XYZ file of C-alpha atoms in Angstrom:
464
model
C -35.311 -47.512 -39.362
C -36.919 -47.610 -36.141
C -36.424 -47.796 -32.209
C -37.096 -51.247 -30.034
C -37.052 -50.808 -26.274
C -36.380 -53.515 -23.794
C -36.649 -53.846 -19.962
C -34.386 -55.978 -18.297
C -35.075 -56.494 -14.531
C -32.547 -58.104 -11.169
C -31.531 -57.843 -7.899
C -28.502 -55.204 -8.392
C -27.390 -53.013 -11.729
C -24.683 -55.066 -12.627
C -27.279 -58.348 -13.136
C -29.322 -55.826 -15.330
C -26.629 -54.683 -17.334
C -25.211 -57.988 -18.019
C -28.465 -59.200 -19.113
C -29.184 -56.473 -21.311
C -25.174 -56.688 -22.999
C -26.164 -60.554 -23.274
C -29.357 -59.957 -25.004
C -29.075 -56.862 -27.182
C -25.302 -56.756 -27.878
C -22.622 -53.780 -27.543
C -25.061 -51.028 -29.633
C -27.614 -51.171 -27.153
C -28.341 -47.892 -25.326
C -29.059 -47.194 -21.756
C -32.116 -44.603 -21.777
C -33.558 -45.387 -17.869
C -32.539 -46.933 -14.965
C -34.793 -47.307 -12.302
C -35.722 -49.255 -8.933
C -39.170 -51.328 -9.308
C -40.899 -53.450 -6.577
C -39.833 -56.620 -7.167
C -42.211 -60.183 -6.562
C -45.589 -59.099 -7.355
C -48.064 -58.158 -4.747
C -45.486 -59.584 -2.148
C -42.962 -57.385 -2.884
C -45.013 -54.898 -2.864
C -46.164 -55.534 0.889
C -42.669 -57.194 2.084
C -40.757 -54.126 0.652
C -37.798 -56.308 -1.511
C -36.950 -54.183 -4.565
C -35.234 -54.634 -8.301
C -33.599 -52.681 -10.661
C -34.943 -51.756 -13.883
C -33.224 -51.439 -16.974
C -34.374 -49.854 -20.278
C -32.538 -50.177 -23.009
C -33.297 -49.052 -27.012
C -31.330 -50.767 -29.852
C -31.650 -49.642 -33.649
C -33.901 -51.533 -36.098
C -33.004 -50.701 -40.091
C -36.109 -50.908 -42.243
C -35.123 -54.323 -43.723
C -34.216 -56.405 -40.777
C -30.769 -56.101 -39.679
C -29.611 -54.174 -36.440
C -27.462 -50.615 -37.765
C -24.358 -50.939 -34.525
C -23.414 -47.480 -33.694
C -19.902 -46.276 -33.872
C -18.123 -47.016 -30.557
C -15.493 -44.814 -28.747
C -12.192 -46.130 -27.674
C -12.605 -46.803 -24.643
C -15.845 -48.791 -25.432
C -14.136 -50.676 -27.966
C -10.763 -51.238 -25.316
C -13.390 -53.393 -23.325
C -15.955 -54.493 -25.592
C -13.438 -56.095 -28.108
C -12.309 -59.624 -27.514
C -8.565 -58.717 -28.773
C -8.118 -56.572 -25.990
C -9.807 -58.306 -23.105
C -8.177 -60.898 -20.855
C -9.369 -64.178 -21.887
C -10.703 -65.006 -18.304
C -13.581 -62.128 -19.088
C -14.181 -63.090 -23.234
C -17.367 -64.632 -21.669
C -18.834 -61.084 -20.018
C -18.129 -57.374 -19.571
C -16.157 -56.975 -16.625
C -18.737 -55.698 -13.752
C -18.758 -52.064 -12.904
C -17.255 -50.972 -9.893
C -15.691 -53.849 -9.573
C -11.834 -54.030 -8.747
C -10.569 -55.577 -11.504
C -12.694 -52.892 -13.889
C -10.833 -50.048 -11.806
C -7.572 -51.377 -12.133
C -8.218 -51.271 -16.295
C -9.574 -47.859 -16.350
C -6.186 -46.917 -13.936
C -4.250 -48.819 -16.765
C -5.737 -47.410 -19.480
C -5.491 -43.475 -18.849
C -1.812 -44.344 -17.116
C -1.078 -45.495 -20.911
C -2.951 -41.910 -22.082
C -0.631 -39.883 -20.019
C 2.884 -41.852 -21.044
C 1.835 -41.334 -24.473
C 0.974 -37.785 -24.313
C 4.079 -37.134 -22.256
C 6.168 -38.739 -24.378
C 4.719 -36.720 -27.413
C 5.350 -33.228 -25.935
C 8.794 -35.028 -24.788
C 9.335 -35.216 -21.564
C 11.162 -37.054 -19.211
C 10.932 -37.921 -15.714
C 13.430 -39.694 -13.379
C 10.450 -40.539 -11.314
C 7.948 -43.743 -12.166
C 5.408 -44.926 -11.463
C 4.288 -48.066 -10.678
C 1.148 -50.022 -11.614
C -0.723 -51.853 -8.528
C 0.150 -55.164 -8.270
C -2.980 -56.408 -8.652
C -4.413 -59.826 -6.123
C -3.799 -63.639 -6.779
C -6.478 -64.725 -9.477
C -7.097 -61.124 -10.523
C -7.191 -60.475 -14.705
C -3.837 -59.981 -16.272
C -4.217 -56.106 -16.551
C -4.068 -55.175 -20.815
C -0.690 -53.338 -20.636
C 1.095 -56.364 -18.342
C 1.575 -58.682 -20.914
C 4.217 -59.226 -22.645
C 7.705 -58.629 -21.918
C 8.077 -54.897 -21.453
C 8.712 -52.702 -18.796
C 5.598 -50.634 -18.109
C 6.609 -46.607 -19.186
C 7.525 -43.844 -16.341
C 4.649 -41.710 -15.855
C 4.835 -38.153 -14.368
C 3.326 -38.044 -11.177
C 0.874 -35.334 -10.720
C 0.721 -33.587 -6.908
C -1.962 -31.471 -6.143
C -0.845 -27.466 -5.699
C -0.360 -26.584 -2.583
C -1.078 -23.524 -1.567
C 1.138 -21.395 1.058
C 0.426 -21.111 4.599
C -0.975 -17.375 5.309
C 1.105 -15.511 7.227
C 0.262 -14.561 10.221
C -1.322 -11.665 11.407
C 0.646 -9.177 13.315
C -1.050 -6.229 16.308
C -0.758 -3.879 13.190
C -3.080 -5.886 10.772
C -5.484 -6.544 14.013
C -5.683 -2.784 14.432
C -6.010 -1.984 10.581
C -8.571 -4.602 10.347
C -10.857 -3.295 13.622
C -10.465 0.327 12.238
C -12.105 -0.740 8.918
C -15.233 -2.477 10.983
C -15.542 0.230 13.465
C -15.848 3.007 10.087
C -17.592 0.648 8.305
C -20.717 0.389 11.356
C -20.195 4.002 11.071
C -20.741 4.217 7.841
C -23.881 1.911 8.181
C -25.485 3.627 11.403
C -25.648 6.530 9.135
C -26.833 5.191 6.119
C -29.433 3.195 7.980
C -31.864 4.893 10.440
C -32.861 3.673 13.633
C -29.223 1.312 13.321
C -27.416 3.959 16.150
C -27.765 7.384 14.217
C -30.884 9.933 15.000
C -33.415 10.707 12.417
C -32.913 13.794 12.816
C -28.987 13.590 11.922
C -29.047 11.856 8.793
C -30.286 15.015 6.382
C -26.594 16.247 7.809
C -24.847 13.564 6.558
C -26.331 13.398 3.452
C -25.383 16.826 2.988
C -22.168 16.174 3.744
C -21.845 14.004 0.759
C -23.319 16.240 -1.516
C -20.325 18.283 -0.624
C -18.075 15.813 -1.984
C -17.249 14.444 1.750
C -16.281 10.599 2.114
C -18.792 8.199 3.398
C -16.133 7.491 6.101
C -15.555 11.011 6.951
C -18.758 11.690 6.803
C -20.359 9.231 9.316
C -17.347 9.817 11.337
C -18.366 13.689 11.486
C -21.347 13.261 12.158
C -21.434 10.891 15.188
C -18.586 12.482 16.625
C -20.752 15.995 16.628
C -23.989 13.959 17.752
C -21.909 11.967 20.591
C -20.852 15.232 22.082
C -23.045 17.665 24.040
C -26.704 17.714 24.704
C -28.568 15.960 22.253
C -31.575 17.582 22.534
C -29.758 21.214 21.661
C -28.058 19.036 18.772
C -31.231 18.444 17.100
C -32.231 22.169 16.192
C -30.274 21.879 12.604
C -28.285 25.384 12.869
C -26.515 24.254 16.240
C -25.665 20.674 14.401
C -24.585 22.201 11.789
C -22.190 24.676 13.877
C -21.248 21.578 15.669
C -20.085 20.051 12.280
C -17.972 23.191 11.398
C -16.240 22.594 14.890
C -15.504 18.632 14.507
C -14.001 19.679 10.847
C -11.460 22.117 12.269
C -10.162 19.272 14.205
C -9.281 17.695 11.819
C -7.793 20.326 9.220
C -3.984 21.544 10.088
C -2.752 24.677 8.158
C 0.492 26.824 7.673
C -0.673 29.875 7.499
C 0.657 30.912 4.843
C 4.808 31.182 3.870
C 6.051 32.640 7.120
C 9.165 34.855 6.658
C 11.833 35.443 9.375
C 14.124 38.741 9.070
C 17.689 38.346 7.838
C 16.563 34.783 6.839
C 16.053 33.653 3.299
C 13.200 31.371 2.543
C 12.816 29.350 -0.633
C 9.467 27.803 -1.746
C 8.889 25.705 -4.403
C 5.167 25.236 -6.680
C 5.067 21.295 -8.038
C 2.117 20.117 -9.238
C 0.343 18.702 -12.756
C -0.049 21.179 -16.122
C -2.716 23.550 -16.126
C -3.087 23.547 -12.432
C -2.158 27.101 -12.164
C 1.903 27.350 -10.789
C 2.446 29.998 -13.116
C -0.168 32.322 -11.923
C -0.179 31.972 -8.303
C 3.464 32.333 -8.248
C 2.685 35.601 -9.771
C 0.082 36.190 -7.237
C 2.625 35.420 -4.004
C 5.647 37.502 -5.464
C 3.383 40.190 -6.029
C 1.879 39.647 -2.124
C 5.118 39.373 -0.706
C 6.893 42.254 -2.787
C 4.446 44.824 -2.658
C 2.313 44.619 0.703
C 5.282 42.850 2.725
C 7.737 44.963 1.453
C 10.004 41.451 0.867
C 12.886 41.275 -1.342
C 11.735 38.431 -3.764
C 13.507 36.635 -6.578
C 11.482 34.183 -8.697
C 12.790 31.181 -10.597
C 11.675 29.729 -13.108
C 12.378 25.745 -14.162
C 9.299 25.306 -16.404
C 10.406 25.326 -20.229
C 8.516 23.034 -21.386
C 5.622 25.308 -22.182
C 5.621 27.735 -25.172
C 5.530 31.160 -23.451
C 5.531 29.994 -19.805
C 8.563 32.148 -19.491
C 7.676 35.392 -21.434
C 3.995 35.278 -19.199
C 6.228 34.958 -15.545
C 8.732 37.886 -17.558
C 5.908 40.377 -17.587
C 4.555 39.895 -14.309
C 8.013 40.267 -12.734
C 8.636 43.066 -14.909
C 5.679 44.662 -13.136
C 6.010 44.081 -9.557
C 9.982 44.773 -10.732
C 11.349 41.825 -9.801
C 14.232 39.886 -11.230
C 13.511 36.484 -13.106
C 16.088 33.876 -13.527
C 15.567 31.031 -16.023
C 17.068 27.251 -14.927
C 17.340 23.957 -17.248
C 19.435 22.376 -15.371
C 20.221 21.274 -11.959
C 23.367 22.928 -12.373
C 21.978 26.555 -13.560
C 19.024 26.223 -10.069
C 21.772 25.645 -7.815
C 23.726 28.821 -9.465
C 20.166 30.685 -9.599
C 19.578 29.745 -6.113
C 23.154 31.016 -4.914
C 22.946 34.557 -6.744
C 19.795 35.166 -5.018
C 21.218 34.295 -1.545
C 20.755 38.192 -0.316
C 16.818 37.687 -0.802
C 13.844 37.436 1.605
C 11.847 35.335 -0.468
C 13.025 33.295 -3.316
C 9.809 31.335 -5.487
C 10.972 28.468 -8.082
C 7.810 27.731 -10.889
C 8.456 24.100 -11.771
C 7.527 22.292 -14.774
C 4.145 20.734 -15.252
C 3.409 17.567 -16.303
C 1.288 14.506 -15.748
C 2.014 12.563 -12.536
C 1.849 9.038 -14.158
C 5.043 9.575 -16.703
C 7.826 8.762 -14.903
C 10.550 10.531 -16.953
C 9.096 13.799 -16.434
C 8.779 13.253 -12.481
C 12.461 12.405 -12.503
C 13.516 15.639 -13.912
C 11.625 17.962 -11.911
C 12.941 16.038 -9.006
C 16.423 16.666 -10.049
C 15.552 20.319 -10.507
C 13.934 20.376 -6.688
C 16.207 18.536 -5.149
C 19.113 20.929 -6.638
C 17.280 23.991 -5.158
C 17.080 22.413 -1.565
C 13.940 24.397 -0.983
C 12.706 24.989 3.251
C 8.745 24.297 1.371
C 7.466 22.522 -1.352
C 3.786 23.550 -1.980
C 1.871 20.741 -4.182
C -0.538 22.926 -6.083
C -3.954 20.608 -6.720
C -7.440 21.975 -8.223
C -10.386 22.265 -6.354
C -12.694 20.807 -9.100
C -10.801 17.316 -9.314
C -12.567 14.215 -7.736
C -10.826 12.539 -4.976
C -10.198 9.905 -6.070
C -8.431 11.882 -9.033
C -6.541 13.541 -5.918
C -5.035 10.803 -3.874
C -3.360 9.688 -7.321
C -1.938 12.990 -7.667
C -0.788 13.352 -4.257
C 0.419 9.365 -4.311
C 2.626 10.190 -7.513
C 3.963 13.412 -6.488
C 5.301 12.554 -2.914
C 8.711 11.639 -4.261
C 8.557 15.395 -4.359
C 8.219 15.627 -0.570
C 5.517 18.083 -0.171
C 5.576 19.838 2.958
C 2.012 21.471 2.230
C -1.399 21.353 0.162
C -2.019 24.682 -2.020
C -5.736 24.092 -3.716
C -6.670 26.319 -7.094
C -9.573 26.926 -8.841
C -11.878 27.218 -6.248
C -14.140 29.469 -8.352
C -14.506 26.483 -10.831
C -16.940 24.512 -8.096
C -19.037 24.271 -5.375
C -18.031 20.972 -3.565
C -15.348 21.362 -1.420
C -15.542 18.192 0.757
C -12.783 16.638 -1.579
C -10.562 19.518 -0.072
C -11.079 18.492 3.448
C -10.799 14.765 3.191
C -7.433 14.909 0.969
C -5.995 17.134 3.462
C -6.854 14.548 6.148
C -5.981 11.557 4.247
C -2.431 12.585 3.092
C -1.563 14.288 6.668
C -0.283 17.670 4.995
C -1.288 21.125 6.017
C -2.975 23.253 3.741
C -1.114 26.180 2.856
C -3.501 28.517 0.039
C -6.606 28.642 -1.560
C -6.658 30.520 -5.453
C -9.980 31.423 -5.660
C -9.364 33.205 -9.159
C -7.175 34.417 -11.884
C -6.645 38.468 -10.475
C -3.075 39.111 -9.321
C -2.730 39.248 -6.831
C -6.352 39.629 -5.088
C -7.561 35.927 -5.534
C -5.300 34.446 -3.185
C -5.794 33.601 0.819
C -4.367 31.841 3.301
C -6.127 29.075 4.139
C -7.632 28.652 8.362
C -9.412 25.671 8.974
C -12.599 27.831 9.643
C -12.312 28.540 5.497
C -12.524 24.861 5.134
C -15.216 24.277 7.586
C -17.128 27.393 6.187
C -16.912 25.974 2.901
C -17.771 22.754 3.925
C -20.889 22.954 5.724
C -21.989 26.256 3.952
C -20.780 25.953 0.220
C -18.891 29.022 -1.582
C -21.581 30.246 -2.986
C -20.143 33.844 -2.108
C -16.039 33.150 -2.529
C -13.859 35.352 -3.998
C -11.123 37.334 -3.625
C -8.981 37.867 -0.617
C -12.113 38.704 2.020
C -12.062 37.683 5.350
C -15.737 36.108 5.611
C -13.921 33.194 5.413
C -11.312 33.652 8.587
């Protein structure tokens, strides 16, 4: 078994390919088509051109030609069954109407078939072009039937955008002005001074967003004299003062005489409610002199309760326990001749939904004046916008950050607190009760910031 090759040469492809079907039959194959100066050394100089064909049929050993198998569609127009009997003679030409109008006909007849297999039905048809006066009797015309409905298939369209309103222009200009910011920093010599951009990579280091970084930092280097700017200890003072901008804080829980005042601790397990509830009842009761009552909803935990007992038992305060919305609105009631009344919530995580409802219920029953959202200082922040996303069904009034002692980048502190718009309220900065525990000023955060905590701890005022 071997291969042959032919080249068959004129004027268009067609003409070649007719030649070589004439010639070689329906197993030839097509292996090069190319165009060939055509008329010898004339053609050559005049420019007319031809097309080459090169075509390879199969020689067996002992003589006869081996035809390959054909596909359908070959053998739809090869076969002289299923051609017209104006075009027995020849292949119909490529490209040429009457060849489109078959291959139309022939996947139409595909479609019906493959529609009427997975049965369905349409109301609307579709009809075949009528094809011109002299034109081949298209295969599926003949005979008597009716040609089948075929499905029409319409390109998706896709909905018009809506249009953009003065709030999306605004949103969408914010994000391009912070993200030049964000460049001019990270790129020097693009708008921010050499000199500047140690600063802002500080900044990150302390856990500070790229946006709130940049945005620091070129609001401290576009105020003021420049040239004092660049010594690094006035930048960085400048930094401290562009931070407490931006940070709001309560203070602490601000109590008014003959008026009672009833906090609430949310946040997730293990974040520390327990504790620094201990740590304000034992504040308020002892140094303030307060009359405090403490409440406690979280049940969940195997000797929550008998740890909050002992502390109250040693400041000598009275402990009520709640399950129900019911019992906190009773527990809330027999405490109504109280300064200060504190309700421990039960933890739990922020993404399961049942749990969320029921310490809702049980917040919602105490009508507290402040809801302090308890969140730990050594949790990313990306960690903490999911935490402060799922618990604002709570309606925090105000930020309370643990575990301060647990790390030593704090820029996560300052950008939540700008992000979600609340004020901070405390910072627990250990586990003594009831030393580890201070109200937070936005010099802390700026301190703590720009400096680090290397030196935190306890209630000092280093920090004021």
């Amino acid at each position: 078994m071997r291969q042959r090759f032919h080249k068959f040469r004129a004027g268009t492809l067609d003409e070649a390919y007719l030649a070589m079907r004439e010639k070689l039959g329906d197993e030839a194959i097509v292996v090069r088509t190319a165009t060939v100066p055509h008329g010898g050394w004339f053609g050559r100089v005049i420019g007319q051109k031809a097309v080459e064909v090169t075509a390879s049929v199969t020689i067996e050993d002992d003589g006869p030609v081996r035809a390959r198998p054909m596909s359908p569609v070959e053998k739809k127009y090869t076969s002289g069954a299923s051609r017209p009997a104006a075009a027995t003679a020849r292949v119909t030409t490529l490209g040429s109407d009457a060849h489109m109008r078959e291959t139309v006909d022939f996947f139409r007849k595909v479609v019906t078939q493959a529609q009427q297999r997975a049965g369905v039905a349409s109301k609307d048809k579709v009809r075949a072009p009528s094809a011109p006066t002299g034109a081949p009797t298209p295969p599926m015309a003949r005979g008597n039937a009716a040609p089948a409905a075929v499905i029409q298939f319409e390109p998706q369209r896709r909905a018009a955008p809506a249009p953009l309103t003065a709030d999306d222009i605004r949103k969408d200009l914010t994000e391009m002005r912070e993200m030049l910011g964000i460049l001019s920093a990270e790129m020097p010599g693009a708008g921010l001074s050499q000199e500047f951009v140690p600063h802002y990579q500080m900044l990150l280091k302390q856990g500070v967003s790229r946006k709130r970084a940049a945005s620091l930092v070129a609001a401290a280097a576009g105020r003021g004299d420049l040239r004092a700017f660049r010594d690094p200890r006035i930048f960085r003072e400048r930094l401290k003062m562009e931070i407490r901008r931006h940070v709001n804080v309560t203070g602490g829980i601000a109590l008014e005489a003959g008026k009672r005042k009833v906090v609430a601790l949310v946040g997730a397990t293990g974040v520390g409610k327990t504790t620094n509830l201990a740590k304000l009842a034992a504040l308020y009761a002892v140094q303030e002199h307060a009359r405090v009552g403490v409440i406690t909803a979280d049940t969940y935990r195997v000797a929550t309760t008998d740890q909050l007992q002992v502390y109250a038992n040693i400041i000598d305060l009275e402990m009520k326990i709640v399950h129900q919305a019911v019992e906190m609105r009773a527990a809330v009631k027999a405490f109504a001749d109280r300064d200060l009344v504190l309700i421990d919530t039960a933890g739990g995580s922020p993404f399961n939904r049942d749990q969320m409802t029921d310490v809702r219920a049980l917040v919602e029953a105490a009508e507290p004046d402040e809801v302090h959202l308890l969140a730990s200082a050594n949790v990313a922040l990306e960690d903490l916008r999911e935490v402060v996303t799922h618990f604002s069904l709570l309606k925090p009034s105000a930020l309370f950050f643990t575990k301060l002692d647990e790390t030593r980048r704090y820029g996560q502190l300052f950008c939540l607190a700008a992000e979600a718009g609340l004020p901070l309220s405390y910072f627990s900065v250990g586990q003594n009760v009831p030393d580890d525990i201070l109200p937070v000023s936005a010099g802390t955060v700026a301190k703590l910031v720009v400096d680090g905590g290397d030196d935190l701890g306890g209630t000092s005022t280093k920090y004021s």
